[in-house]
Amino acid sequence: MVTFESQLRHILSTDPYLSAFVDDLKRRLFRVHKTEEMLTGVNLTLSDFASGHEFFGLHKTDTGWVFREWAPNATAIFFIGDFSSWEENARFSLKRISFDGTWEITLPEDLLHHGDLYRLKVHWTGGYGDRLPIYVRRVHQDPETLIFNAEVWEPSHPYQWQHSSPRITDAPFVYEAHVGMAQDKPGIGTYLEFTTNVLPRIINAGYNTLQLMAIQQHPYYGSFGYHVSNFFAASSRFGTPEDLKTLIDTAHGHGLRVLIDIVHSHAVSNEVEGLGRFDGTVYQFFHDGPRGYHHAWDSRCFNYKKPEVLHFLLSNCRYWLDEYHIDGFRFDGITSMLYTHHGLSKAFTSYSDYFCKEVDEDALTYLTLANKLIHTLKPDAITIAEDVSGMPCLAMEGNNGGVGFDYRFAMGIPDYWIRLAKEFRDEDWPLGHLWYELNNRRKDEKTISYVESHDQALVGDQSLFFRLSGAAMYDHMHKDNPDLSIDRAMALHKMIRLITLSTAGHGYLNFMGNEFGHPEWVDFPRPENNWSYLYARRQWHLVDNPELKFQFLSRFDIAMIALAQHNHLLSAPVSALLHEHNEDKVIAYSRANLIFIFNFHPTQSYKAYGLRIPTGTWELLLDTDASDFGGHGRLVDKQQYTAVSKKPSSFTWQEFYLPSRTGIVLKEVK
């Protein structure tokens, strides 16, 4: 049986620096235990507790319909729609059925039909307002008035799943995508268009995990899906629930896991279509006063101490697993959840930053319970924490006293690549510091590394390739148009991706299109750009054009992912540094019986660069400078190097031709 003492011993064994915070760790472990005990009582399990979606909201019964809502401050609630001429009618008045604020109404079967629109009129002392139900599963926006309403969704033929979730034992190679902006057209893409046009590209590229952004219903398209209004509704601007299920089912059929971004760190402030002042109070779901408002995001902050909020959020986790067969979640904005300062303008420089009064331990408790619930319902589910603070124990197993995430993002790595590209000349890149940043992670927690996610490509920033190439990208990407700026950008783009993936702790992520050097930035339609979709799309025609150089970057990415998967690279122990010479700009290391050698020097090629490598015969497996990848072809494909030593299983000196701005991978020939 797991005890607090055994959990504490495990935590301290992984990081002795935590011994100064034993009392804090004990308190946090005890808080999780007591909170779960309080929520489940004697007879319930956490899975039983997380079933609010099966009780609240609109449900079809044998005799008609039943609708339930939680609104403790409400004095009256009316169910309104075409059947009531969108006016209050005593026939459709909900009854309060419990002291905690649960309301209910039963309706005849012929009153509502699939596709009908409805909403609530909620009254409270001193006011009233229209509201969409808290647990609504389908939201419809009128294309002309742009008004949101709840929609009855009870199709005559429920979706029939064809494929079960794939069981993948290899590390996650994550393809981060946004359904709406995944299309080449200047408009909003759909679930079905994504399934037909984009999913085959992801499959061909070799990624095994699809991470979908912006799935939860959000009123403002430009929020990138992070201002959620209706937590149980799949975004209707991309299509129907069945369309989303088709996408997920098809992905499963091709061996891809599907994760979604889940936003439990805050909620949109909207009151009609969101949770803001649902029952007339700001504190129904959120903290009262200043703590309940996120000034930087213009959104509301959940009060994770309230049992009703935990009920809502935990049920939301279960709903997506049950209803859409999701394989896991990327939890957005974890840093904002964990600290009352939200991590804004905060440098985390010491362990005391993780155990100060600004830590929201109720949020930590919720995340721990959420991970326990998810992995109880689906043991092979994947949960990823987006946290920039480095909070210890976040990606440690719950049984060992951790919060229970499977992975955390290595968020410092993309920031460091931007810093190198912006602040350092190529010849001044500090390889020692780069090596540190690429490998800086807690040994007891799994991480996912990446060069750039959607964050680095948003308007006001640039994709890495755009940052490296500059305006030359517009005029010199034809394959027969040589240009030094483009040569540099393409060479570094491949090297940066290869060194990031090969040093990654346990997983790798790419944002859609960036594998082929997608140009420019991401900018959603908004007043400032005259509601343009020009940059809210992916220009697949660029990589499909055989006359352009984008194809070479895509081809390299496919080869790189295949190499990593075939050699189980990310399942192998961490990289062992063989050589690092800052002045020469050469770095070499081994991992998974492979040797990686990089010459980052912008101009200097080395004819006979000596390196101490393991004995054996080594063959060139991957070369960033290969002609097939748009390079100069300065190395011989499958070239072999024989390193001989009189002592078995030892190291010996071997000389290599290392072209400038080139990375190579060697594999031992058995």
XYZ file of C-alpha atoms in Angstrom, residues 125-667:
543
model
C -31.860 38.949 -7.026
C -31.529 42.273 -8.762
C -31.153 41.040 -12.335
C -31.518 38.444 -15.065
C -29.858 37.394 -18.309
C -29.777 34.897 -21.159
C -27.340 32.046 -20.674
C -26.156 28.955 -22.508
C -26.251 25.821 -20.329
C -23.099 25.015 -18.403
C -22.862 21.430 -19.689
C -24.072 22.151 -23.225
C -22.602 19.686 -25.746
C -23.399 21.518 -28.973
C -23.348 25.257 -29.646
C -24.606 26.881 -32.835
C -23.593 30.334 -34.071
C -25.906 32.091 -36.487
C -23.796 33.027 -39.530
C -25.569 36.377 -39.936
C -26.298 37.610 -36.414
C -23.281 35.738 -34.922
C -25.464 34.929 -31.895
C -24.681 31.684 -30.072
C -27.386 29.251 -28.962
C -27.450 25.777 -27.522
C -28.450 23.166 -30.079
C -30.284 19.909 -29.468
C -27.930 17.224 -30.764
C -29.600 13.845 -30.930
C -28.920 12.390 -34.404
C -31.069 9.443 -35.453
C -27.960 7.364 -36.142
C -25.284 7.821 -33.463
C -21.692 7.579 -34.626
C -20.365 4.029 -34.896
C -16.686 3.803 -34.006
C -14.621 1.643 -36.349
C -11.226 1.657 -34.643
C -9.946 1.413 -31.113
C -7.195 3.617 -29.804
C -3.778 2.392 -30.945
C -1.431 0.971 -28.363
C 1.879 2.672 -29.058
C 4.902 1.810 -26.980
C 7.345 4.160 -28.715
C 7.977 7.712 -27.583
C 5.486 10.374 -28.694
C 6.345 12.182 -31.916
C 3.721 14.899 -31.698
C 2.270 16.824 -34.616
C 0.565 19.927 -33.221
C -2.246 21.111 -35.478
C -5.153 23.552 -35.648
C -8.099 22.280 -37.690
C -9.359 25.693 -38.755
C -6.070 27.036 -40.065
C -4.814 23.717 -41.454
C -6.192 24.427 -44.920
C -4.426 26.204 -47.766
C -7.526 28.243 -48.536
C -7.954 31.670 -46.896
C -10.807 30.599 -44.639
C -11.762 28.198 -41.861
C -11.066 24.533 -42.443
C -13.325 21.748 -41.217
C -12.862 18.455 -39.401
C -13.623 16.539 -42.598
C -11.261 18.651 -44.713
C -8.548 18.005 -42.150
C -9.273 14.278 -42.293
C -9.048 14.239 -46.084
C -6.313 16.769 -46.796
C -4.030 17.058 -43.759
C -4.156 13.761 -41.895
C -2.471 11.878 -44.784
C 0.426 14.369 -44.635
C 0.909 13.691 -40.914
C 0.797 9.938 -41.469
C 3.306 10.191 -44.325
C 5.591 12.349 -42.190
C 5.855 9.534 -39.635
C 4.429 11.233 -36.530
C 2.555 8.912 -34.183
C 0.638 11.438 -32.075
C -1.734 14.172 -33.240
C -2.295 17.083 -30.866
C -5.338 19.158 -31.818
C -5.712 22.742 -30.695
C -8.903 24.792 -30.298
C -11.331 21.866 -30.015
C -13.327 23.174 -27.057
C -15.952 25.759 -28.091
C -14.608 29.320 -28.070
C -16.524 32.414 -29.218
C -13.563 34.366 -30.619
C -11.684 32.552 -33.385
C -8.608 34.718 -32.873
C -8.115 33.400 -29.337
C -6.486 30.301 -30.884
C -8.983 28.276 -28.851
C -7.665 29.369 -25.471
C -10.689 31.475 -24.407
C -13.099 28.600 -23.887
C -16.774 29.308 -23.313
C -18.414 25.863 -23.506
C -16.163 23.167 -22.110
C -18.239 20.161 -23.169
C -18.894 21.306 -26.740
C -16.595 20.613 -29.684
C -16.056 23.758 -31.724
C -18.966 23.987 -34.160
C -17.153 26.311 -36.579
C -15.205 23.249 -37.789
C -18.198 20.935 -38.227
C -20.358 18.493 -36.294
C -19.478 16.166 -33.414
C -19.700 13.263 -35.866
C -17.196 15.006 -38.123
C -14.725 15.295 -35.246
C -15.291 11.656 -34.343
C -14.582 10.719 -37.968
C -11.270 12.591 -37.770
C -10.295 10.853 -34.527
C -11.492 7.451 -35.708
C -9.580 7.758 -38.982
C -6.424 8.787 -37.123
C -6.794 5.759 -34.856
C -7.168 3.545 -37.900
C -3.779 4.757 -39.130
C -2.089 4.189 -35.780
C -2.111 7.770 -34.498
C -2.992 8.728 -30.966
C -5.098 11.884 -30.691
C -4.632 14.402 -27.898
C -6.498 17.665 -27.458
C -5.535 20.886 -25.758
C -7.682 21.154 -22.653
C -7.977 24.609 -21.115
C -8.688 24.422 -17.395
C -6.385 27.261 -16.443
C -8.988 29.971 -17.101
C -12.259 30.670 -18.937
C -13.505 33.397 -21.240
C -15.200 36.280 -19.446
C -18.268 36.180 -21.722
C -21.509 35.942 -19.774
C -24.176 34.831 -22.278
C -22.208 32.054 -23.977
C -19.648 31.485 -21.210
C -19.517 30.888 -17.463
C -19.015 34.507 -16.425
C -21.740 35.515 -13.937
C -23.852 32.530 -14.959
C -26.090 32.798 -11.906
C -25.477 36.493 -11.352
C -22.345 36.004 -9.247
C -18.747 36.162 -10.431
C -17.752 33.583 -7.815
C -19.878 30.620 -8.926
C -16.889 29.077 -10.710
C -14.200 31.677 -10.171
C -12.444 33.485 -7.379
C -14.212 36.599 -6.196
C -12.451 39.941 -6.452
C -9.156 40.645 -8.240
C -7.897 37.067 -7.916
C -10.708 35.897 -10.152
C -9.645 38.017 -13.110
C -6.594 37.410 -15.300
C -5.640 40.876 -16.510
C -3.109 39.706 -19.073
C -5.571 37.303 -20.701
C -8.851 39.147 -20.007
C -10.349 35.967 -18.607
C -11.664 34.406 -15.414
C -9.636 32.245 -13.011
C -11.203 29.093 -11.547
C -11.492 28.570 -7.815
C -10.066 25.058 -7.504
C -11.011 24.827 -3.851
C -14.757 24.573 -4.541
C -16.057 20.989 -4.845
C -18.502 22.069 -7.552
C -15.657 23.439 -9.678
C -13.699 20.207 -9.235
C -16.846 18.306 -10.204
C -17.173 20.383 -13.373
C -13.522 20.149 -14.437
C -13.006 16.474 -13.597
C -16.230 15.610 -15.413
C -14.915 17.550 -18.375
C -11.801 15.361 -18.479
C -13.896 12.223 -18.383
C -16.352 13.508 -21.000
C -13.729 13.910 -23.722
C -12.356 10.440 -22.997
C -15.804 8.850 -22.992
C -17.515 10.713 -25.814
C -14.688 11.338 -28.286
C -12.253 8.512 -27.443
C -9.478 11.044 -26.920
C -6.120 9.500 -25.999
C -5.022 12.256 -23.650
C -4.567 15.946 -23.100
C -2.105 18.774 -23.263
C -3.035 20.905 -20.261
C -2.657 24.528 -21.279
C -1.418 27.341 -19.069
C -0.245 25.250 -16.116
C 2.071 27.994 -14.879
C -0.842 30.406 -14.709
C -2.803 27.879 -12.647
C -0.030 27.113 -10.202
C 0.771 30.639 -9.079
C -1.404 33.571 -8.115
C 1.044 35.795 -10.027
C 0.409 33.526 -13.068
C 4.143 33.454 -13.782
C 3.949 36.928 -15.323
C 7.294 38.760 -15.296
C 8.557 36.153 -12.873
C 11.974 34.532 -13.051
C 12.057 31.174 -11.263
C 15.555 31.162 -9.846
C 15.352 29.095 -6.649
C 13.387 26.247 -5.103
C 11.706 28.661 -2.728
C 9.772 29.990 -5.736
C 7.964 26.624 -5.846
C 7.016 26.661 -2.176
C 6.013 30.252 -1.561
C 2.673 31.773 -0.576
C 1.931 32.558 -4.231
C 1.572 28.847 -5.079
C -2.062 27.794 -5.525
C -2.014 24.412 -3.814
C -5.689 23.907 -4.652
C -4.716 24.015 -8.335
C -1.951 21.479 -7.657
C -4.503 19.245 -5.953
C -6.882 19.499 -8.903
C -4.171 18.625 -11.415
C -3.139 15.618 -9.319
C -6.711 14.360 -9.144
C -7.234 15.022 -12.857
C -4.209 12.918 -13.747
C -5.322 10.134 -11.420
C -8.779 10.156 -12.988
C -7.511 10.168 -16.572
C -5.087 7.305 -16.008
C -7.685 5.307 -14.088
C -10.145 5.600 -16.965
C -7.471 5.069 -19.620
C -4.181 3.722 -18.241
C -2.238 4.373 -21.458
C -3.520 7.933 -21.845
C -0.970 10.701 -22.273
C -1.047 13.930 -20.292
C 1.349 16.792 -20.996
C 1.939 19.828 -18.801
C 2.679 23.209 -20.343
C 4.681 24.757 -17.517
C 7.541 27.182 -17.838
C 8.311 27.452 -14.123
C 9.905 24.032 -13.614
C 7.673 23.073 -10.673
C 9.178 19.876 -9.188
C 7.157 16.641 -9.213
C 4.811 17.849 -11.954
C 5.646 14.939 -14.285
C 6.272 12.410 -11.530
C 3.853 9.495 -11.174
C 1.000 10.050 -8.758
C 1.764 6.822 -6.900
C 5.207 8.231 -6.189
C 3.817 11.471 -4.824
C 3.916 13.483 -8.031
C 1.206 15.440 -9.801
C 1.040 12.647 -12.356
C 1.649 14.172 -15.771
C 3.317 11.793 -18.206
C 5.376 14.558 -19.813
C 6.194 18.199 -19.461
C 7.231 20.514 -22.259
C 10.878 21.588 -22.366
C 9.763 25.174 -22.892
C 13.182 26.725 -22.448
C 14.521 25.115 -25.639
C 12.492 27.059 -28.247
C 13.110 30.260 -26.329
C 16.827 29.559 -26.436
C 16.807 28.951 -30.198
C 15.097 32.300 -30.675
C 17.685 33.934 -28.442
C 20.552 32.423 -30.454
C 19.005 33.487 -33.747
C 18.293 37.028 -32.546
C 21.203 37.911 -30.299
C 24.260 35.939 -31.478
C 26.237 35.853 -34.668
C 26.507 32.316 -36.023
C 30.204 32.171 -35.208
C 29.458 33.186 -31.601
C 26.943 30.489 -30.742
C 28.039 29.122 -27.314
C 27.929 25.361 -27.844
C 28.521 24.540 -24.182
C 25.517 26.568 -23.106
C 23.466 25.148 -25.973
C 24.288 21.617 -24.815
C 23.220 22.554 -21.289
C 19.888 23.985 -22.469
C 19.111 20.979 -24.649
C 19.717 18.592 -21.745
C 18.501 20.679 -18.812
C 15.690 18.613 -17.336
C 14.772 16.854 -14.128
C 16.093 13.298 -14.250
C 12.941 11.886 -12.665
C 10.468 13.522 -15.090
C 9.816 12.927 -18.778
C 10.005 15.863 -21.153
C 9.021 16.673 -24.723
C 11.446 18.866 -26.648
C 10.669 21.065 -29.619
C 12.192 23.804 -31.743
C 8.971 25.744 -32.124
C 5.313 25.273 -31.322
C 2.442 27.562 -32.238
C 3.684 29.985 -29.557
C 6.825 30.835 -31.505
C 4.926 31.388 -34.761
C 2.263 33.845 -33.586
C 1.981 37.332 -35.005
C 4.603 39.571 -33.446
C 7.027 36.680 -33.733
C 8.217 34.596 -36.670
C 8.607 30.967 -37.613
C 12.217 29.886 -37.178
C 12.776 29.528 -40.905
C 11.464 33.040 -41.528
C 13.699 34.363 -38.760
C 16.736 32.643 -40.282
C 16.067 33.539 -43.928
C 14.454 36.962 -43.703
C 13.067 38.579 -46.829
C 15.196 36.303 -49.046
C 12.475 33.717 -48.546
C 10.196 35.652 -50.893
C 12.591 35.719 -53.844
C 15.044 32.829 -53.591
C 13.157 29.636 -52.767
C 13.154 28.328 -56.334
C 15.378 25.265 -56.452
C 17.473 26.749 -59.284
C 17.960 30.094 -57.545
C 21.067 29.966 -55.328
C 21.196 32.358 -52.390
C 23.527 32.466 -49.398
C 20.808 33.571 -46.966
C 18.559 30.684 -47.964
C 21.491 28.237 -47.870
C 22.184 29.318 -44.310
C 18.534 29.141 -43.263
C 17.991 25.688 -44.726
C 21.215 24.290 -43.269
C 20.515 25.596 -39.774
C 16.834 24.645 -39.933
C 17.799 20.981 -40.442
C 20.642 21.020 -37.924
C 18.559 22.689 -35.233
C 15.792 20.134 -35.614
C 18.164 17.187 -35.619
C 20.089 18.231 -32.521
C 16.854 19.077 -30.671
C 15.213 15.748 -31.461
C 18.308 13.640 -30.817
C 18.878 15.182 -27.377
C 15.178 15.201 -26.432
C 14.392 13.489 -23.182
C 11.366 11.404 -24.053
C 9.349 13.000 -26.858
C 9.420 15.504 -29.721
C 6.894 18.017 -31.053
C 6.458 19.937 -34.294
C 3.877 22.567 -35.215
C 2.126 21.919 -38.515
C 3.951 23.200 -41.544
C 7.077 24.195 -39.674
C 8.731 20.932 -40.711
C 9.034 22.357 -44.228
C 9.964 25.869 -43.128
C 6.520 27.429 -43.322
C 6.976 31.131 -44.028
C 5.881 34.134 -42.035
C 3.713 33.968 -38.912
C 0.273 32.973 -37.657
C -2.291 35.758 -37.449
C -6.008 35.166 -37.083
C -8.685 37.453 -38.524
C -9.122 40.528 -36.339
C -9.951 44.222 -36.739
C -6.255 45.147 -36.930
C -5.765 43.089 -40.122
C -9.199 43.861 -41.572
C -10.419 40.361 -40.690
C -8.003 38.712 -43.095
C -7.377 34.952 -43.281
C -4.125 35.448 -45.196
C -1.948 34.235 -42.324
C -4.499 31.934 -40.643
C -3.761 29.042 -42.980
C -1.007 26.626 -43.968
C 0.466 27.039 -47.430
C 0.807 23.383 -48.427
C 1.156 24.403 -52.066
C 4.685 25.567 -51.232
C 5.892 22.132 -50.170
C 3.921 20.433 -52.947
C 5.603 22.541 -55.634
C 8.537 20.494 -57.032
C 10.194 23.710 -58.206
C 10.593 25.122 -54.681
C 13.093 24.322 -51.939
C 10.490 23.722 -49.220
C 10.253 20.094 -50.380
C 13.836 19.458 -49.245
C 13.127 20.469 -45.646
C 10.036 18.266 -45.597
C 12.003 15.355 -47.013
C 14.645 15.775 -44.315
C 12.027 15.861 -41.562
C 10.542 12.584 -42.797
C 13.991 10.959 -42.825
C 14.832 12.339 -39.378
C 11.605 11.080 -37.770
C 12.025 7.679 -39.413
C 15.603 7.390 -38.146
C 14.574 8.286 -34.604
C 11.697 5.811 -34.566
C 13.551 2.957 -36.256
C 16.391 3.238 -33.750
C 14.094 3.869 -30.759
C 16.145 6.966 -30.138
C 13.952 8.607 -27.505
C 13.570 5.399 -25.536
C 17.341 5.173 -25.132
C 19.273 6.703 -22.228
C 20.264 10.331 -22.503
C 23.022 11.447 -24.817
C 26.664 10.973 -23.813
C 28.822 13.924 -24.807
C 31.894 12.824 -26.781
C 33.299 16.168 -27.858
C 32.509 19.867 -27.620
C 34.797 22.551 -28.995
C 33.298 26.010 -28.935
C 35.893 27.712 -31.127
C 35.655 25.017 -33.811
C 31.852 24.991 -33.401
C 31.914 21.173 -33.350
C 29.891 19.009 -30.989
C 29.539 15.207 -30.951
C 27.638 12.769 -28.769
C 26.284 9.207 -28.774
C 22.843 7.820 -28.116
C 21.003 4.598 -28.965
C 24.107 3.130 -30.643
C 24.282 6.151 -32.921
C 26.859 8.918 -33.109
C 25.795 12.483 -33.850
C 28.369 15.011 -35.077
C 27.591 18.668 -35.815
C 29.784 21.351 -37.334
C 27.949 24.613 -36.686
C 30.782 26.738 -38.068
C 29.340 29.074 -40.733
C 32.374 28.941 -43.052
C 34.965 26.437 -41.819
C 34.911 22.894 -43.182
C 37.336 20.420 -41.627
C 39.092 17.916 -43.900
C 40.359 15.644 -41.149
C 38.710 16.501 -37.837
C 39.823 14.112 -35.120
C 37.260 12.701 -32.693
C 37.481 10.043 -30.025
C 34.631 7.632 -30.756
C 33.755 4.025 -29.790
C 35.649 1.392 -31.746
C 33.890 -0.306 -34.639
C 32.833 0.293 -38.207
C 30.450 3.205 -38.554
C 28.273 4.081 -41.545
C 26.846 7.469 -42.510
C 23.123 7.106 -41.841
C 21.858 10.695 -42.186
C 23.489 13.826 -43.544
C 21.847 17.265 -43.365
C 24.000 18.402 -46.302
C 22.744 15.658 -48.651
C 21.507 16.790 -52.061
C 18.155 15.096 -51.438
C 17.662 17.530 -48.571
C 18.661 20.635 -50.516
C 22.272 20.574 -49.323
C 25.537 20.710 -51.244
C 26.175 16.955 -51.248
C 29.696 17.230 -49.882
C 29.668 13.790 -48.221
C 29.411 10.320 -49.742
C 26.151 8.519 -48.990
C 26.608 5.497 -46.690
C 30.300 6.273 -46.285
C 31.956 4.017 -43.716
C 34.506 4.849 -41.032
C 36.485 2.159 -39.236
C 37.719 3.000 -35.780
C 40.153 0.297 -34.618
C 41.534 -0.227 -31.151
C 43.595 -3.006 -29.611
C 41.286 -2.984 -26.589
C 37.710 -4.248 -27.056
C 34.764 -2.004 -26.143
C 36.943 1.068 -25.900
C 37.345 4.367 -27.716
C 39.757 5.316 -30.438
C 40.710 8.299 -32.574
C 38.982 8.759 -35.929
C 39.241 11.574 -38.436
C 36.211 12.933 -40.301
C 35.512 15.332 -43.107
C 33.079 17.784 -41.505
C 31.574 20.287 -43.951
C 30.490 23.630 -42.550
C 26.919 23.879 -41.224
C 26.387 20.136 -41.398
C 25.110 17.491 -39.023
C 25.696 13.771 -39.557
C 24.471 10.581 -37.916
C 26.550 7.405 -37.853
C 25.411 3.873 -37.066
